[in-house]
mmCIF file of C-alpha atoms in Angstrom:
data_model
loop_
_atom_site.group_PDB
_atom_site.id
_atom_site.type_symbol
_atom_site.label_atom_id
_atom_site.label_comp_id
_atom_site.label_asym_id
_atom_site.label_seq_id
_atom_site.Cartn_x
_atom_site.Cartn_y
_atom_site.Cartn_z
ATOM 1 C CA MET A 1 -9.660 9.026 -17.759
ATOM 2 C CA ARG A 2 -7.256 6.018 -19.134
ATOM 3 C CA ILE A 3 -3.968 5.787 -17.563
ATOM 4 C CA ALA A 4 -1.701 3.791 -21.322
ATOM 5 C CA GLN A 5 0.432 1.576 -18.821
ATOM 6 C CA ARG A 6 -0.907 -0.595 -16.518
ATOM 7 C CA THR A 7 0.840 -1.114 -13.034
ATOM 8 C CA ARG A 8 1.659 -5.056 -12.174
ATOM 9 C CA PRO A 9 -1.056 -6.832 -10.634
ATOM 10 C CA ARG A 10 -1.560 -6.502 -6.597
ATOM 11 C CA ARG A 11 1.830 -8.462 -4.026
ATOM 12 C CA GLN A 12 0.065 -11.798 -2.785
ATOM 13 C CA LEU A 13 1.704 -13.001 0.475
ATOM 14 C CA ASP A 14 4.788 -14.501 -0.179
ATOM 15 C CA VAL A 15 5.162 -15.809 3.128
ATOM 16 C CA ILE A 16 4.413 -19.780 3.225
ATOM 17 C CA ILE A 17 2.210 -20.057 6.363
ATOM 18 C CA LYS A 18 2.517 -23.586 7.965
ATOM 19 C CA GLY A 19 1.378 -24.953 11.579
ATOM 20 C CA SER A 20 -2.221 -23.180 11.730
ATOM 21 C CA SER A 21 -5.426 -24.623 11.604
ATOM 22 C CA HIS A 22 -7.312 -23.078 9.537
ATOM 23 C CA ASN A 23 -8.737 -25.009 6.387
ATOM 24 C CA TYR A 24 -9.250 -22.792 3.251
ATOM 25 C CA TRP A 25 -12.277 -24.611 2.422
ATOM 26 C CA ARG A 26 -13.700 -23.885 5.369
ATOM 27 C CA ASP A 27 -14.642 -20.767 4.904
ATOM 28 C CA PRO A 28 -16.946 -20.833 1.678
ATOM 29 C CA TYR A 29 -18.221 -17.520 1.570
ATOM 30 C CA HIS A 30 -15.280 -16.567 1.990
ATOM 31 C CA ILE A 31 -13.661 -18.468 -1.171
ATOM 32 C CA MET A 32 -17.157 -17.059 -3.607
ATOM 33 C CA LEU A 33 -16.446 -13.827 -3.125
ATOM 34 C CA THR A 34 -12.698 -14.101 -3.657
ATOM 35 C CA VAL A 35 -11.643 -16.317 -6.690
ATOM 36 C CA ASN A 36 -12.196 -15.234 -10.022
ATOM 37 C CA TRP A 37 -15.262 -15.406 -12.349
ATOM 38 C CA PRO A 38 -14.353 -17.938 -14.437
ATOM 39 C CA MET A 39 -13.103 -20.493 -11.038
ATOM 40 C CA PHE A 40 -16.649 -18.643 -9.464
ATOM 41 C CA PHE A 41 -18.911 -20.537 -12.249
ATOM 42 C CA GLY A 42 -16.774 -23.081 -12.366
ATOM 43 C CA LEU A 43 -18.124 -23.902 -8.692
ATOM 44 C CA ILE A 44 -20.944 -23.302 -9.482
ATOM 45 C CA ALA A 45 -21.187 -26.129 -12.862
ATOM 46 C CA VAL A 46 -19.628 -28.563 -9.667
ATOM 47 C CA CYS A 47 -21.939 -27.793 -7.325
ATOM 48 C CA TYR A 48 -24.788 -28.098 -10.244
ATOM 49 C CA LEU A 49 -23.865 -30.713 -11.420
ATOM 50 C CA ALA A 50 -22.646 -32.980 -8.060
ATOM 51 C CA ILE A 51 -26.981 -31.869 -6.182
ATOM 52 C CA ASN A 52 -28.647 -33.821 -9.942
ATOM 53 C CA ILE A 53 -25.949 -37.007 -9.811
ATOM 54 C CA VAL A 54 -27.321 -37.509 -5.770
ATOM 55 C CA PHE A 55 -30.517 -36.670 -6.652
ATOM 56 C CA ALA A 56 -30.564 -39.198 -9.981
ATOM 57 C CA LEU A 57 -29.111 -41.378 -7.718
ATOM 58 C CA LEU A 58 -31.534 -41.242 -5.545
ATOM 59 C CA TYR A 59 -34.325 -41.375 -8.340
ATOM 60 C CA LEU A 60 -32.344 -45.087 -9.116
ATOM 61 C CA ALA A 61 -32.590 -46.233 -6.026
ATOM 62 C CA GLY A 62 -36.331 -45.873 -5.973
ATOM 63 C CA GLY A 63 -36.610 -48.791 -8.691
ATOM 64 C CA ASN A 64 -38.692 -47.565 -12.009
ATOM 65 C CA CYS A 65 -40.490 -44.827 -10.016
ATOM 66 C CA ILE A 66 -40.706 -41.938 -12.919
ATOM 67 C CA GLU A 67 -42.951 -42.759 -15.773
ATOM 68 C CA ASN A 68 -41.292 -43.040 -18.889
ATOM 69 C CA ALA A 69 -37.804 -43.448 -18.105
ATOM 70 C CA ARG A 70 -35.792 -46.082 -19.093
ATOM 71 C CA PRO A 71 -35.146 -48.969 -15.479
ATOM 72 C CA GLY A 72 -31.626 -48.437 -14.841
ATOM 73 C CA ALA A 73 -31.179 -45.235 -17.322
ATOM 74 C CA PHE A 74 -28.783 -43.175 -15.467
ATOM 75 C CA PHE A 75 -29.126 -39.677 -18.086
ATOM 76 C CA ASP A 76 -33.195 -40.201 -17.789
ATOM 77 C CA VAL A 77 -33.004 -39.801 -14.140
ATOM 78 C CA PHE A 78 -30.705 -37.228 -14.149
ATOM 79 C CA PHE A 79 -32.459 -35.431 -16.744
ATOM 80 C CA PHE A 80 -35.584 -35.606 -14.816
ATOM 81 C CA SER A 81 -33.975 -34.029 -11.778
ATOM 82 C CA VAL A 82 -32.179 -30.500 -14.221
ATOM 83 C CA GLN A 83 -36.247 -30.479 -14.703
ATOM 84 C CA THR A 84 -36.976 -30.289 -10.982
ATOM 85 C CA MET A 85 -34.576 -28.388 -9.427
ATOM 86 C CA ALA A 86 -35.559 -25.663 -12.755
ATOM 87 C CA SER A 87 -39.800 -26.206 -12.494
ATOM 88 C CA ILE A 88 -39.038 -26.759 -15.467
ATOM 89 C CA GLY A 89 -42.348 -29.618 -16.437
ATOM 90 C CA TYR A 90 -42.261 -30.690 -19.323
ATOM 91 C CA GLY A 91 -44.807 -33.684 -18.157
ATOM 92 C CA ALA A 92 -42.983 -36.353 -20.187
ATOM 93 C CA MET A 93 -41.634 -37.566 -16.866
ATOM 94 C CA TYR A 94 -43.244 -37.325 -13.894
ATOM 95 C CA PRO A 95 -43.389 -39.853 -10.789
ATOM 96 C CA VAL A 96 -45.497 -42.614 -9.806
ATOM 97 C CA THR A 97 -44.938 -43.798 -6.559
ATOM 98 C CA SER A 98 -44.818 -42.019 -2.634
ATOM 99 C CA TYR A 99 -40.495 -42.402 -2.471
ATOM 100 C CA ALA A 100 -40.083 -40.490 -6.201
ATOM 101 C CA ASN A 101 -43.562 -37.714 -4.452
ATOM 102 C CA ILE A 102 -41.034 -37.628 -0.949
ATOM 103 C CA ILE A 103 -37.533 -37.448 -3.413
ATOM 104 C CA VAL A 104 -39.263 -34.213 -5.616
ATOM 105 C CA THR A 105 -40.264 -32.330 -2.095
ATOM 106 C CA ILE A 106 -37.086 -32.363 -0.861
ATOM 107 C CA GLU A 107 -35.166 -31.199 -4.214
ATOM 108 C CA ALA A 108 -37.526 -28.920 -4.220
ATOM 109 C CA LEU A 109 -37.070 -27.682 -1.588
ATOM 110 C CA VAL A 110 -33.296 -27.897 -2.040
ATOM 111 C CA GLY A 111 -33.628 -26.526 -5.603
ATOM 112 C CA LEU A 112 -35.277 -23.282 -4.183
ATOM 113 C CA MET A 113 -32.287 -22.427 -1.242
ATOM 114 C CA ALA A 114 -29.550 -22.842 -4.096
ATOM 115 C CA LEU A 115 -30.839 -20.310 -6.335
ATOM 116 C CA ALA A 116 -31.382 -18.081 -3.408
ATOM 117 C CA MET A 117 -27.460 -19.158 -2.604
ATOM 118 C CA ALA A 118 -26.403 -18.848 -6.356
ATOM 119 C CA THR A 119 -28.178 -15.138 -6.837
ATOM 120 C CA GLY A 120 -27.283 -13.400 -3.099
ATOM 121 C CA LEU A 121 -23.191 -14.767 -3.752
ATOM 122 C CA MET A 122 -23.759 -12.863 -7.303
ATOM 123 C CA PHE A 123 -25.513 -9.962 -6.698
ATOM 124 C CA ALA A 124 -23.009 -10.036 -3.275
ATOM 125 C CA ARG A 125 -19.759 -9.676 -5.873
ATOM 126 C CA PHE A 126 -21.447 -7.785 -8.336
ATOM 127 C CA SER A 127 -21.908 -4.716 -5.353
ATOM 128 C CA ARG A 128 -18.909 -5.186 -3.409
ATOM 129 C CA PRO A 129 -17.101 -2.242 -4.177
ATOM 130 C CA THR A 130 -13.947 -1.331 -5.127
ATOM 131 C CA ALA A 131 -11.240 1.166 -6.309
ATOM 132 C CA ARG A 132 -9.808 1.223 -9.391
ATOM 133 C CA VAL A 133 -6.280 3.389 -8.460
ATOM 134 C CA ILE A 134 -2.751 2.538 -9.248
ATOM 135 C CA PHE A 135 0.206 3.568 -8.599
ATOM 136 C CA SER A 136 3.541 4.360 -9.990
ATOM 137 C CA ARG A 137 5.783 1.289 -10.789
ATOM 138 C CA ARG A 138 8.791 2.487 -9.118
ATOM 139 C CA ALA A 139 9.085 4.626 -5.934
ATOM 140 C CA VAL A 140 12.127 7.255 -5.983
ATOM 141 C CA ILE A 141 14.681 8.907 -3.788
ATOM 142 C CA THR A 142 14.914 13.006 -4.627
ATOM 143 C CA PRO A 143 15.720 16.453 -3.697
ATOM 144 C CA HIS A 144 13.040 18.317 -2.117
ATOM 145 C CA ASN A 145 13.337 21.525 -1.408
ATOM 146 C CA GLY A 146 16.029 20.469 -0.305
ATOM 147 C CA VAL A 147 15.442 17.782 1.526
ATOM 148 C CA PRO A 148 15.887 13.658 0.436
ATOM 149 C CA THR A 149 12.527 13.180 -0.470
ATOM 150 C CA LEU A 150 10.658 9.487 -0.932
ATOM 151 C CA MET A 151 8.184 9.920 -3.259
ATOM 152 C CA PHE A 152 5.612 7.481 -5.213
ATOM 153 C CA ARG A 153 2.361 8.777 -7.579
ATOM 154 C CA THR A 154 -0.954 7.367 -7.217
ATOM 155 C CA ALA A 155 -4.221 8.451 -10.358
ATOM 156 C CA ASN A 156 -7.925 7.138 -9.593
ATOM 157 C CA GLU A 157 -9.094 5.163 -13.159
ATOM 158 C CA ARG A 158 -12.285 6.130 -12.810
ATOM 159 C CA ASP A 159 -13.828 9.591 -13.946
ATOM 160 C CA ASN A 160 -15.086 10.286 -10.720
ATOM 161 C CA ARG A 161 -13.721 11.525 -7.183
ATOM 162 C CA ILE A 162 -12.744 9.289 -4.631
ATOM 163 C CA LEU A 163 -13.951 12.015 -1.657
ATOM 164 C CA GLU A 164 -12.028 11.977 2.085
ATOM 165 C CA ALA A 165 -9.200 10.254 0.906
ATOM 166 C CA GLN A 166 -6.761 9.503 3.070
ATOM 167 C CA LEU A 167 -3.621 7.439 2.405
ATOM 168 C CA ARG A 168 -0.627 5.610 5.378
ATOM 169 C CA VAL A 169 2.926 4.702 4.639
ATOM 170 C CA SER A 170 4.895 2.048 6.300
ATOM 171 C CA PHE A 171 7.932 1.367 6.573
ATOM 172 C CA LEU A 172 8.839 -2.272 6.899
ATOM 173 C CA ARG A 173 12.095 -3.875 8.420
ATOM 174 C CA TYR A 174 13.513 -6.680 9.654
ATOM 175 C CA GLU A 175 15.586 -6.316 12.962
ATOM 176 C CA VAL A 176 18.089 -7.618 14.788
ATOM 177 C CA THR A 177 17.139 -7.724 18.780
ATOM 178 C CA LEU A 178 20.073 -7.836 21.541
ATOM 179 C CA GLU A 179 19.009 -11.022 22.397
ATOM 180 C CA GLY A 180 19.662 -11.855 18.498
ATOM 181 C CA GLU A 181 16.671 -12.459 17.569
ATOM 182 C CA SER A 182 15.384 -11.363 14.208
ATOM 183 C CA MET A 183 11.797 -9.929 13.603
ATOM 184 C CA ARG A 184 9.652 -7.341 11.934
ATOM 185 C CA ARG A 185 8.863 -4.471 13.089
ATOM 186 C CA PHE A 186 6.709 -1.812 10.973
ATOM 187 C CA TYR A 187 7.553 1.949 10.526
ATOM 188 C CA ASP A 188 4.853 5.217 9.781
ATOM 189 C CA LEU A 189 5.862 7.411 7.717
ATOM 190 C CA LYS A 190 4.780 11.674 8.225
ATOM 191 C CA LEU A 191 3.805 12.253 4.601
ATOM 192 C CA LEU A 192 4.286 16.430 3.177
ATOM 193 C CA ARG A 193 0.334 15.568 3.148
ATOM 194 C CA SER A 194 -1.255 12.289 3.764
ATOM 195 C CA GLN A 195 -5.702 13.361 3.203
ATOM 196 C CA THR A 196 -7.134 15.636 0.289
ATOM 197 C CA PRO A 197 -10.712 16.011 0.731
ATOM 198 C CA SER A 198 -11.328 15.129 -3.011
ATOM 199 C CA PHE A 199 -9.437 12.831 -5.392
ATOM 200 C CA ALA A 200 -9.571 13.022 -9.180
ATOM 201 C CA LEU A 201 -6.649 12.516 -10.828
ATOM 202 C CA THR A 202 -3.117 12.057 -9.615
ATOM 203 C CA TRP A 203 -1.181 12.574 -5.544
ATOM 204 C CA THR A 204 2.618 12.576 -5.854
ATOM 205 C CA VAL A 205 2.715 10.941 -1.956
ATOM 206 C CA MET A 206 5.914 12.955 -0.329
ATOM 207 C CA HIS A 207 8.013 12.034 2.563
ATOM 208 C CA PRO A 208 10.908 13.952 3.976
ATOM 209 C CA ILE A 209 13.949 11.819 4.735
ATOM 210 C CA ASP A 210 14.584 14.201 7.387
ATOM 211 C CA GLU A 211 16.732 13.045 11.227
ATOM 212 C CA SER A 212 13.276 11.334 12.613
ATOM 213 C CA SER A 213 12.678 9.679 9.787
ATOM 214 C CA PRO A 214 13.271 5.951 9.876
ATOM 215 C CA LEU A 215 14.450 5.948 6.167
ATOM 216 C CA TYR A 216 17.073 8.358 7.520
ATOM 217 C CA GLY A 217 20.909 7.593 6.780
ATOM 218 C CA GLU A 218 20.239 3.891 4.493
ATOM 219 C CA THR A 219 21.410 3.501 1.469
ATOM 220 C CA PRO A 220 19.917 1.154 -1.469
ATOM 221 C CA GLU A 221 22.702 -1.649 0.320
ATOM 222 C CA SER A 222 21.054 -1.350 3.848
ATOM 223 C CA LEU A 223 17.593 -1.177 2.785
ATOM 224 C CA ALA A 224 18.023 -4.161 0.555
ATOM 225 C CA GLU A 225 19.999 -6.538 2.952
ATOM 226 C CA MET A 226 17.165 -5.289 5.627
ATOM 227 C CA GLU A 227 14.924 -6.506 3.055
ATOM 228 C CA ALA A 228 12.948 -3.295 3.443
ATOM 229 C CA THR A 229 9.326 -3.237 2.272
ATOM 230 C CA LEU A 230 6.951 0.180 1.568
ATOM 231 C CA ILE A 231 3.737 -0.722 2.336
ATOM 232 C CA ILE A 232 0.646 1.260 0.943
ATOM 233 C CA THR A 233 -3.253 1.983 1.932
ATOM 234 C CA LEU A 234 -5.551 3.942 0.764
ATOM 235 C CA VAL A 235 -9.221 4.666 1.963
ATOM 236 C CA GLY A 236 -11.833 7.108 0.957
ATOM 237 C CA ILE A 237 -15.669 7.200 -0.359
ATOM 238 C CA ASP A 238 -16.763 6.661 -4.122
ATOM 239 C CA GLU A 239 -18.933 9.576 -4.496
ATOM 240 C CA THR A 240 -20.721 7.389 -6.952
ATOM 241 C CA VAL A 241 -21.954 5.102 -4.756
ATOM 242 C CA SER A 242 -21.297 6.700 -1.572
ATOM 243 C CA GLN A 243 -19.208 3.646 -0.103
ATOM 244 C CA THR A 244 -16.164 2.745 1.587
ATOM 245 C CA ILE A 245 -13.427 2.025 -0.716
ATOM 246 C CA HIS A 246 -9.716 1.175 -0.293
ATOM 247 C CA SER A 247 -6.838 -0.046 -2.576
ATOM 248 C CA ARG A 248 -3.103 -1.663 -1.016
ATOM 249 C CA HIS A 249 0.457 -1.531 -3.135
ATOM 250 C CA SER A 250 4.613 -1.712 -1.727
ATOM 251 C CA TYR A 251 7.494 -1.192 -3.235
ATOM 252 C CA THR A 252 10.279 -3.552 -2.260
ATOM 253 C CA ALA A 253 13.747 -2.306 -1.627
ATOM 254 C CA SER A 254 14.372 -3.293 -5.829
ATOM 255 C CA GLU A 255 11.833 -0.716 -7.157
ATOM 256 C CA ILE A 256 12.732 2.716 -5.195
ATOM 257 C CA LEU A 257 15.752 4.526 -7.407
ATOM 258 C CA TRP A 258 17.670 6.833 -5.870
ATOM 259 C CA ASP A 259 18.945 9.978 -7.129
ATOM 260 C CA ARG A 260 15.777 9.643 -9.776
ATOM 261 C CA ARG A 261 12.479 12.068 -10.748
ATOM 262 C CA PHE A 262 9.604 11.391 -11.960
ATOM 263 C CA VAL A 263 8.478 12.559 -15.635
ATOM 264 C CA ASP A 264 6.277 15.915 -15.237
ATOM 265 C CA MET A 265 2.502 15.094 -16.509
ATOM 266 C CA PHE A 266 1.447 18.677 -16.913
ATOM 267 C CA ASP A 267 1.518 20.841 -19.607
ATOM 268 C CA ARG A 268 0.797 23.364 -21.036
ATOM 269 C CA LYS A 269 -1.725 24.388 -24.742
ATOM 270 C CA SER A 270 -0.687 27.493 -26.502
ATOM 271 C CA ASP A 271 -4.291 29.159 -25.201
ATOM 272 C CA GLY A 272 -2.924 29.072 -21.633
ATOM 273 C CA SER A 273 -5.125 25.672 -19.863
ATOM 274 C CA ARG A 274 -2.950 23.202 -18.800
ATOM 275 C CA ILE A 275 -3.480 19.510 -19.711
ATOM 276 C CA ILE A 276 -2.693 16.257 -18.044
ATOM 277 C CA ASP A 277 -0.397 13.418 -20.286
ATOM 278 C CA TYR A 278 -0.876 10.069 -18.392
ATOM 279 C CA SER A 279 1.416 8.187 -20.602
ATOM 280 C CA HIS A 280 3.900 9.983 -18.049
ATOM 281 C CA PHE A 281 2.499 8.172 -16.007
ATOM 282 C CA HIS A 282 5.500 5.596 -15.123
ATOM 283 C CA ASP A 283 8.395 7.602 -16.048
ATOM 284 C CA VAL A 284 10.910 9.075 -14.345
ATOM 285 C CA LYS A 285 14.653 10.322 -15.044
#
């Protein structure tokens, strides 16, 4: 299954954090798992070059301790370090002093550990379960069975099923207390259907706006004034890898359309079979 139009990228936190004691670079494992692939390979290359530069300087400090290396030639000892770390062993250059043999032993150990760590990080990135779930670009509020209803669409982009899929929608808004303090409040929205045993195609999520709904009585202007946001989380089990996957999305007040409805994606062929047209996934009328 392929959907012609893709949604915008996931929205990151739009809050500038100050005064936190946590340093981003103090969590290197998390960094290596979350950065994009070009950055990941770039960091691996920088670490690889840095390690070889350090050992090249150590070889230089030992004087003429590498046979067939020109005295004081940095690139000769640098490439000797590369050969040592990779266990290439061309034989043109080799250690001739006890000092050089000690450095070679240390470098061989460091290279073994670095290779194991790089391999583990690569495997962790490839094996991390991910969801390919998309959401409609806009949510709508339209009558459904005579009741104003909040709706949005979601679909599974993969050609498999998400088992025991559970979806949760939270309504976030800023409120002012009686003491004049501004604070963020979360409200869970009750859905007509919040879970499905097998999520394969599309799912139109609906929340009736009745007297018990936090959205009852709100208008586009009031939602914008309180900086309202809908936060959606979906959790399920990927049937292919039998692992839990999750996806998230959000809608701001400006992305909620009033008195609009989604274009029907289903049609029926002349032979009576039904077809689904994903080119209308984001369309509203």
